[in-house]
Amino acid sequence: MPATHAQRLMQTVLFRAGLLCTGMFGAAALAQAQRPGVDSRGNVSVPAFVVPYSTYASPEARQQFQRMLEQSRHAPGIGAIAASRAYYDGINTDRAKRMQKLYPVKIHAETIGGVPTDVVLPAQGIAAGQRHRVLINLHGGAFLWGAHSGGLVEAIPLASLGRIKVVSVDYRQGPEHVFPAASEDVEAVYRALLRQYPARNIGIYGCSAGGVLTGEAVARIITKKLPVPGAVGMFCGSISDLGGDSAYVAPVLSGDPPPAGPLKLADLPYFKGARAGDPQVFPASSPALLAKFPPTLLITGSRDFTLSSVLHSQALLAAAGVDTELHVWDGMWHSFFSDPEMPESREAYAVMVRFFDRRLGH
C-alpha cells in the first residue's frame, strides 16, 4: 500500500531523529573516551590534548619559550658531567654578556673565608643606603655545574638594579664533593661577612639548586647558633624534595616526555649517602627549625617542575610563623628569569630587589 503524505512525513521525522540521536550518542561516546581516567588512589590517566601557551605571558616570553625548547633538545644528560658543565657554561656566559649590556656592573674574583667567590658591584656605585648591606648568591646547576657564569646570571641584575654588593659563592659540588660540602662553604663565607656586616643586613638567595642550598645554609646557620640573615630568597627551589602535581605536569608543558616520577635530589651525585629526613638536607622535616627562618621570598612559574614543592615550602614556612612572600608567573618555566629580555624577568628582578630592600636591616 503506498505511503500517505503523513506517513512519509513521520518516516522523515523519525529518520532525522535517529540521526540526531546517533550524533548525540556518538558525541557522548567520544566525550567519554576523552575523559581522563581516575583510579581509586586519585591517579589520573589523560588522553593526548593540546595545551595552548599562556595568554597571560608576554610576546617576548612566547619567543623565548620556543628558543628554550630548541635549546633543551641539545642538553647533555645529568650523567655527562664534563659535557653538561661546558654546555651550561656556554649558555650562561652568553646570558651574562647580554645582562651586562642591560645592567652595568663591575666584577672581580675574591676569596672570602677561604672560599672562591665572584664579587659583583653596580657600575654606578653602591647606593648610600646599601653600603652596610650585602647579598650572598648561591648559583643553580643541580649541584653539578653553574659556577662563575651561572652565578653571574643571578647576581648581575640585583647588583645593578639594587645598587648593592653581591657575593656569588663558588661552592663545592658533586660528584667530586658530597653533602654537606656546599653548606660548609656558605657558612665560611657567611662567617667572614659577619665581621663586616650585621646579620640583619645580610641576604642569601639562589635559584634551583641554589634555592635548595639557601634553605640548607639557613638550617646550618641556625644549628650552629649563628645569627640568622635578615632575609632569604628561594627561587625555583624549595626546602622539601620534589613532588606534587607540577613534577609530572610541568615537564610536559615544557616540551619533555611525561616523566615516570619526579627527580629526587637524592639521585644527584652531591647527595650520595645523605638522608632525606635530615633537616640539614630538607629543613621541611623540622617545624621547629623552620620557625627560626628569616623572612623568605619564593619565586616560581606555572611550568616549573618545582612549582608544587615551592608552594609546599611556602605553606610550611607560613605555618611555622615565618614572614613569606610568594610570586608565581603564569606560563614561565624553571629559572625563567635567567634570560633578561622578557618583561617577566624584569618583573622578577624588581620583586627581588624590593623584597631585600624592605627586609634587610629591619
Coordinates of N, CA and C in Angstrom, one line a residue, residues 47-189:
P47 N 44.2 11.5 28.1 CA 44.5 11.3 26.7 C 45.2 12.5 26.1
A48 N 45.8 12.3 25.0 CA 46.5 13.4 24.3 C 45.6 14.6 24.0
F49 N 46.1 15.8 24.3 CA 45.3 17.0 24.0 C 46.3 18.2 23.9
V50 N 45.9 19.3 23.3 CA 46.7 20.4 23.1 C 46.6 21.5 24.2
V51 N 47.7 21.9 24.7 CA 47.6 23.0 25.7 C 48.2 24.2 25.1
P52 N 47.4 25.3 24.8 CA 48.0 26.5 24.3 C 48.9 27.2 25.2
Y53 N 49.9 27.9 24.7 CA 50.8 28.7 25.5 C 50.0 29.8 26.2
S54 N 50.4 30.2 27.4 CA 49.6 31.1 28.3 C 49.3 32.4 27.6
T55 N 48.0 32.7 27.7 CA 47.5 34.0 27.1 C 48.0 35.2 28.0
Y56 N 48.5 34.9 29.2 CA 48.9 35.9 30.1 C 50.4 36.3 29.9
A57 N 51.1 35.4 29.2 CA 52.5 35.7 29.0 C 52.8 36.7 27.9
S58 N 53.9 37.3 28.0 CA 54.3 38.4 27.0 C 54.7 37.7 25.7
P59 N 54.7 38.5 24.6 CA 55.2 38.0 23.3 C 56.6 37.6 23.4
E60 N 57.4 38.4 24.2 CA 58.8 38.0 24.3 C 59.0 36.7 25.0
A61 N 58.1 36.4 26.0 CA 58.2 35.1 26.7 C 57.8 34.0 25.7
R62 N 56.8 34.2 24.9 CA 56.5 33.2 23.9 C 57.6 32.8 23.0
Q63 N 58.4 33.9 22.5 CA 59.5 33.6 21.7 C 60.6 32.9 22.4
Q64 N 60.9 33.4 23.7 CA 61.9 32.7 24.5 C 61.6 31.3 24.8
F65 N 60.3 31.0 25.0 CA 59.9 29.7 25.3 C 60.2 28.7 24.1
Q66 N 60.0 29.2 22.9 CA 60.4 28.4 21.7 C 61.9 28.2 21.7
R67 N 62.7 29.3 22.0 CA 64.2 29.1 22.0 C 64.6 28.2 23.0
M68 N 63.9 28.2 24.2 CA 64.3 27.3 25.3 C 64.0 25.9 24.9
L69 N 62.9 25.6 24.3 CA 62.6 24.3 23.8 C 63.7 23.7 22.9
E70 N 64.1 24.6 21.9 CA 65.1 24.2 21.0 C 66.4 23.9 21.7
Q71 N 66.7 24.8 22.6 CA 68.0 24.7 23.3 C 68.0 23.4 24.2
S72 N 66.9 23.1 24.8 CA 66.9 21.9 25.7 C 67.1 20.6 24.9
R73 N 66.8 20.6 23.7 CA 66.9 19.3 22.9 C 68.4 18.9 22.8
H74 N 69.3 19.9 23.0 CA 70.7 19.6 22.8 C 71.4 19.4 24.1
A75 N 70.7 19.5 25.2 CA 71.3 19.4 26.6 C 71.8 18.0 26.9
P76 N 73.0 17.9 27.4 CA 73.5 16.5 27.8 C 72.7 16.0 29.0
G77 N 72.8 14.8 29.2 CA 72.2 14.2 30.4 C 73.0 14.5 31.6
I78 N 72.3 14.4 32.8 CA 73.0 14.8 34.1 C 74.2 13.9 34.3
G79 N 74.2 12.7 33.8 CA 75.4 11.8 33.9 C 76.6 12.3 33.2
A80 N 76.5 13.1 32.2 CA 77.6 13.6 31.4 C 78.1 14.9 32.0
I81 N 78.9 14.7 33.1 CA 79.3 15.9 33.9 C 80.1 16.9 33.1
A82 N 81.2 16.5 32.5 CA 82.0 17.4 31.8 C 81.2 18.1 30.6
A83 N 80.5 17.3 29.9 CA 79.7 17.9 28.8 C 78.6 18.9 29.3
S84 N 78.0 18.5 30.4 CA 77.0 19.4 31.0 C 77.6 20.7 31.5
R85 N 78.7 20.6 32.1 CA 79.4 21.9 32.6 C 79.8 22.8 31.4
A86 N 80.3 22.2 30.4 CA 80.7 23.0 29.2 C 79.4 23.6 28.5
Y87 N 78.4 22.8 28.4 CA 77.1 23.2 27.7 C 76.5 24.4 28.5
Y88 N 76.3 24.2 29.8 CA 75.6 25.3 30.6 C 76.5 26.5 30.8
D89 N 77.8 26.3 30.8 CA 78.7 27.5 30.9 C 78.6 28.3 29.7
G90 N 78.5 27.7 28.5 CA 78.3 28.4 27.3 C 77.0 29.2 27.3
I91 N 75.9 28.6 27.7 CA 74.6 29.3 27.8 C 74.7 30.5 28.8
N92 N 75.3 30.2 29.9 CA 75.3 31.2 31.0 C 76.3 32.4 30.7
T93 N 77.4 32.1 30.0 CA 78.3 33.1 29.6 C 77.6 34.1 28.6
D94 N 76.9 33.5 27.7 CA 76.1 34.4 26.8 C 75.1 35.2 27.5
R95 N 74.4 34.6 28.4 CA 73.4 35.4 29.2 C 74.0 36.5 30.0
A96 N 75.2 36.2 30.6 CA 75.8 37.2 31.4 C 76.3 38.4 30.6
K97 N 76.8 38.1 29.4 CA 77.2 39.2 28.5 C 76.0 40.1 28.1
R98 N 74.8 39.4 27.8 CA 73.6 40.2 27.5 C 73.2 41.0 28.7
M99 N 73.3 40.4 29.8 CA 72.9 41.1 31.1 C 73.7 42.4 31.3
Q100 N 75.0 42.3 31.1 CA 75.9 43.4 31.4 C 75.6 44.6 30.5
K101 N 75.0 44.4 29.3 CA 74.7 45.5 28.4 C 73.4 46.2 29.0
L102 N 72.6 45.4 29.7 CA 71.4 46.0 30.2 C 71.6 46.5 31.7
Y103 N 72.5 45.8 32.4 CA 72.7 46.1 33.8 C 74.2 46.2 34.1
P104 N 74.8 47.4 33.9 CA 76.2 47.5 34.0 C 76.7 47.2 35.4
V105 N 77.8 46.4 35.5 CA 78.4 46.0 36.8 C 79.9 45.9 36.6
K106 N 80.6 45.9 37.8 CA 82.0 45.6 37.9 C 82.1 44.2 38.6
I107 N 83.0 43.4 38.1 CA 83.1 42.0 38.6 C 84.6 41.7 39.0
H108 N 84.9 41.2 40.1 CA 86.2 40.7 40.4 C 86.2 39.4 41.3
A109 N 87.2 38.6 41.2 CA 87.3 37.4 42.0 C 87.9 37.8 43.3
E110 N 87.4 37.1 44.4 CA 87.9 37.3 45.7 C 87.6 36.1 46.6
T111 N 88.6 35.7 47.4 CA 88.5 34.6 48.3 C 88.0 35.1 49.6
I112 N 86.8 34.6 50.0 CA 86.2 35.1 51.3 C 86.0 33.9 52.2
G113 N 86.6 33.9 53.4 CA 86.5 32.8 54.3 C 87.1 31.5 53.7
G114 N 88.1 31.7 52.9 CA 88.8 30.6 52.3 C 88.1 30.0 51.1
V115 N 87.0 30.6 50.7 CA 86.1 30.1 49.6 C 86.2 31.0 48.4
P116 N 86.4 30.5 47.2 CA 86.4 31.4 46.0 C 85.0 32.0 45.7
T117 N 85.0 33.3 45.4 CA 83.7 33.9 45.1 C 83.9 34.9 43.9
D118 N 82.8 35.3 43.3 CA 82.8 36.4 42.4 C 82.0 37.6 43.0
V119 N 82.7 38.7 43.2 CA 82.0 39.9 43.8 C 81.5 40.8 42.6
V120 N 80.2 41.1 42.7 CA 79.6 41.9 41.6 C 79.1 43.2 42.3
L121 N 79.6 44.3 41.7 CA 79.3 45.6 42.2 C 78.6 46.4 41.1
P122 N 77.6 47.3 41.5 CA 77.0 48.1 40.5 C 78.0 49.1 39.8
A123 N 78.0 49.3 38.5 CA 78.9 50.2 37.8 C 78.7 51.6 38.3
Q124 N 77.5 52.0 38.7 CA 77.2 53.4 39.1 C 77.6 53.6 40.6
G125 N 78.1 52.5 41.2 CA 78.4 52.6 42.6 C 77.4 52.2 43.6
I126 N 77.8 51.7 44.7 CA 76.8 51.2 45.7 C 76.0 52.4 46.3
A127 N 74.7 52.2 46.4 CA 73.9 53.3 46.9 C 74.2 53.6 48.4
A128 N 74.0 54.8 48.8 CA 74.3 55.2 50.2 C 73.6 54.3 51.2
G129 N 72.3 53.9 50.9 CA 71.5 53.1 51.8 C 71.9 51.6 51.8
Q130 N 72.8 51.2 50.8 CA 73.2 49.8 50.7 C 74.6 49.6 51.1
R131 N 75.3 50.6 51.6 CA 76.7 50.4 51.9 C 76.9 49.4 53.1
H132 N 76.0 49.3 53.9 CA 76.1 48.4 55.1 C 75.3 47.1 54.9
R133 N 75.0 46.8 53.6 CA 74.2 45.6 53.3 C 75.0 44.8 52.3
V134 N 74.7 43.5 52.2 CA 75.4 42.6 51.2 C 74.4 41.5 50.9
L135 N 74.5 41.0 49.7 CA 73.7 39.8 49.3 C 74.7 38.7 49.0
I136 N 74.4 37.5 49.4 CA 75.1 36.3 49.0 C 74.3 35.5 48.0
N137 N 74.9 35.2 46.9 CA 74.2 34.4 45.8 C 74.7 33.0 45.8
L138 N 73.8 32.1 45.7 CA 74.2 30.6 45.6 C 73.6 30.2 44.2
H139 N 74.5 29.9 43.3 CA 74.0 29.6 41.9 C 73.3 28.3 41.8
G140 N 72.5 28.2 40.7 CA 71.9 26.9 40.4 C 72.8 26.0 39.6
G141 N 72.3 24.8 39.2 CA 73.0 23.9 38.4 C 73.1 22.5 38.9
A142 N 72.0 22.0 39.6 CA 71.9 20.6 40.0 C 73.0 20.2 40.9
F143 N 73.7 21.1 41.6 CA 74.9 20.8 42.4 C 75.9 20.1 41.6
L144 N 76.0 20.4 40.2 CA 76.9 19.8 39.3 C 77.7 20.9 38.5
W145 N 77.0 22.0 38.1 CA 77.5 23.0 37.3 C 77.0 24.4 37.7
G146 N 77.4 25.4 37.0 CA 76.8 26.7 37.3 C 77.8 27.7 37.9
A147 N 79.0 27.2 38.3 CA 80.0 28.1 39.0 C 80.4 29.3 38.0
H148 N 80.6 30.4 38.6 CA 81.0 31.6 37.9 C 79.9 32.1 37.0
S149 N 79.8 31.6 35.7 CA 78.9 32.2 34.8 C 77.4 32.1 35.3
G150 N 77.1 30.9 35.8 CA 75.7 30.8 36.4 C 75.4 31.7 37.5
G151 N 76.4 31.9 38.4 CA 76.3 32.8 39.5 C 76.1 34.3 39.0
L152 N 76.9 34.6 38.0 CA 76.8 36.0 37.4 C 75.4 36.3 36.9
V153 N 74.8 35.3 36.2 CA 73.5 35.4 35.7 C 72.5 35.8 36.8
E154 N 72.7 35.3 38.0 CA 71.8 35.5 39.1 C 72.2 36.8 39.9
A155 N 73.4 37.2 39.8 CA 73.9 38.3 40.6 C 73.9 39.7 39.9
I156 N 74.1 39.7 38.6 CA 74.2 40.9 37.8 C 73.0 41.8 37.9
P157 N 71.8 41.3 37.7 CA 70.6 42.2 37.7 C 70.4 42.8 39.1
L158 N 70.5 42.0 40.2 CA 70.3 42.5 41.5 C 71.3 43.5 42.0
A159 N 72.6 43.3 41.6 CA 73.7 44.2 41.9 C 73.4 45.6 41.3
S160 N 73.1 45.5 40.0 CA 72.9 46.8 39.2 C 71.6 47.5 39.6
L161 N 70.5 46.8 39.7 CA 69.2 47.4 40.0 C 69.1 47.8 41.5
G162 N 69.6 47.0 42.3 CA 69.5 47.2 43.8 C 70.7 48.1 44.3
R163 N 71.7 48.4 43.4 CA 72.8 49.3 43.8 C 73.4 48.7 45.1
I164 N 73.7 47.4 45.0 CA 74.1 46.7 46.2 C 75.2 45.7 45.9
K165 N 76.1 45.4 46.8 CA 77.2 44.4 46.6 C 76.6 43.0 46.7
V166 N 77.0 42.1 45.7 CA 76.5 40.7 45.6 C 77.7 39.8 45.6
V167 N 77.8 38.9 46.5 CA 78.9 37.9 46.5 C 78.3 36.6 46.0
S168 N 78.8 36.1 44.9 CA 78.4 34.8 44.3 C 79.4 33.7 44.7
V169 N 78.9 32.7 45.4 CA 79.8 31.7 46.0 C 80.1 30.6 45.1
D170 N 81.4 30.2 44.8 CA 81.7 29.1 44.1 C 81.9 27.9 45.0
Y171 N 80.7 27.4 45.5 CA 80.7 26.3 46.5 C 81.1 25.0 45.8
R172 N 81.5 24.1 46.7 CA 81.9 22.7 46.2 C 80.6 21.9 45.7
Q173 N 80.8 21.2 44.6 CA 79.7 20.5 44.0 C 80.1 19.0 43.8
G174 N 79.0 18.2 43.5 CA 79.3 16.8 43.1 C 79.7 16.7 41.7
P175 N 80.2 15.6 41.2 CA 80.4 14.4 42.0 C 81.7 14.4 42.8
E176 N 82.6 15.4 42.6 CA 83.8 15.5 43.4 C 83.6 15.6 44.9
H177 N 82.5 16.3 45.3 CA 82.3 16.5 46.7 C 80.8 16.1 47.0
V178 N 80.5 15.8 48.2 CA 79.2 15.4 48.6 C 78.7 16.3 49.8
F179 N 77.4 16.2 50.0 CA 76.8 16.9 51.2 C 77.5 16.6 52.5
P180 N 77.9 17.6 53.3 CA 77.4 19.0 53.3 C 78.5 20.0 52.9
A181 N 79.3 19.6 51.9 CA 80.4 20.5 51.5 C 80.0 21.9 51.1
A182 N 78.9 22.0 50.3 CA 78.4 23.3 49.8 C 77.9 24.1 51.0
S183 N 77.2 23.5 52.0 CA 76.7 24.2 53.1 C 77.9 24.7 54.0
E184 N 78.9 23.9 54.1 CA 80.1 24.3 54.8 C 80.8 25.6 54.2
D185 N 80.8 25.6 52.8 CA 81.4 26.8 52.1 C 80.5 28.0 52.3
V186 N 79.2 27.9 52.3 CA 78.3 29.0 52.5 C 78.5 29.5 54.0
E187 N 78.6 28.6 54.9 CA 78.8 29.0 56.3 C 80.1 29.8 56.4
A188 N 81.2 29.3 55.8 CA 82.5 30.0 55.9 C 82.4 31.4 55.3
V189 N 81.8 31.6 54.2 CA 81.6 32.9 53.6 C 80.7 33.8 54.5

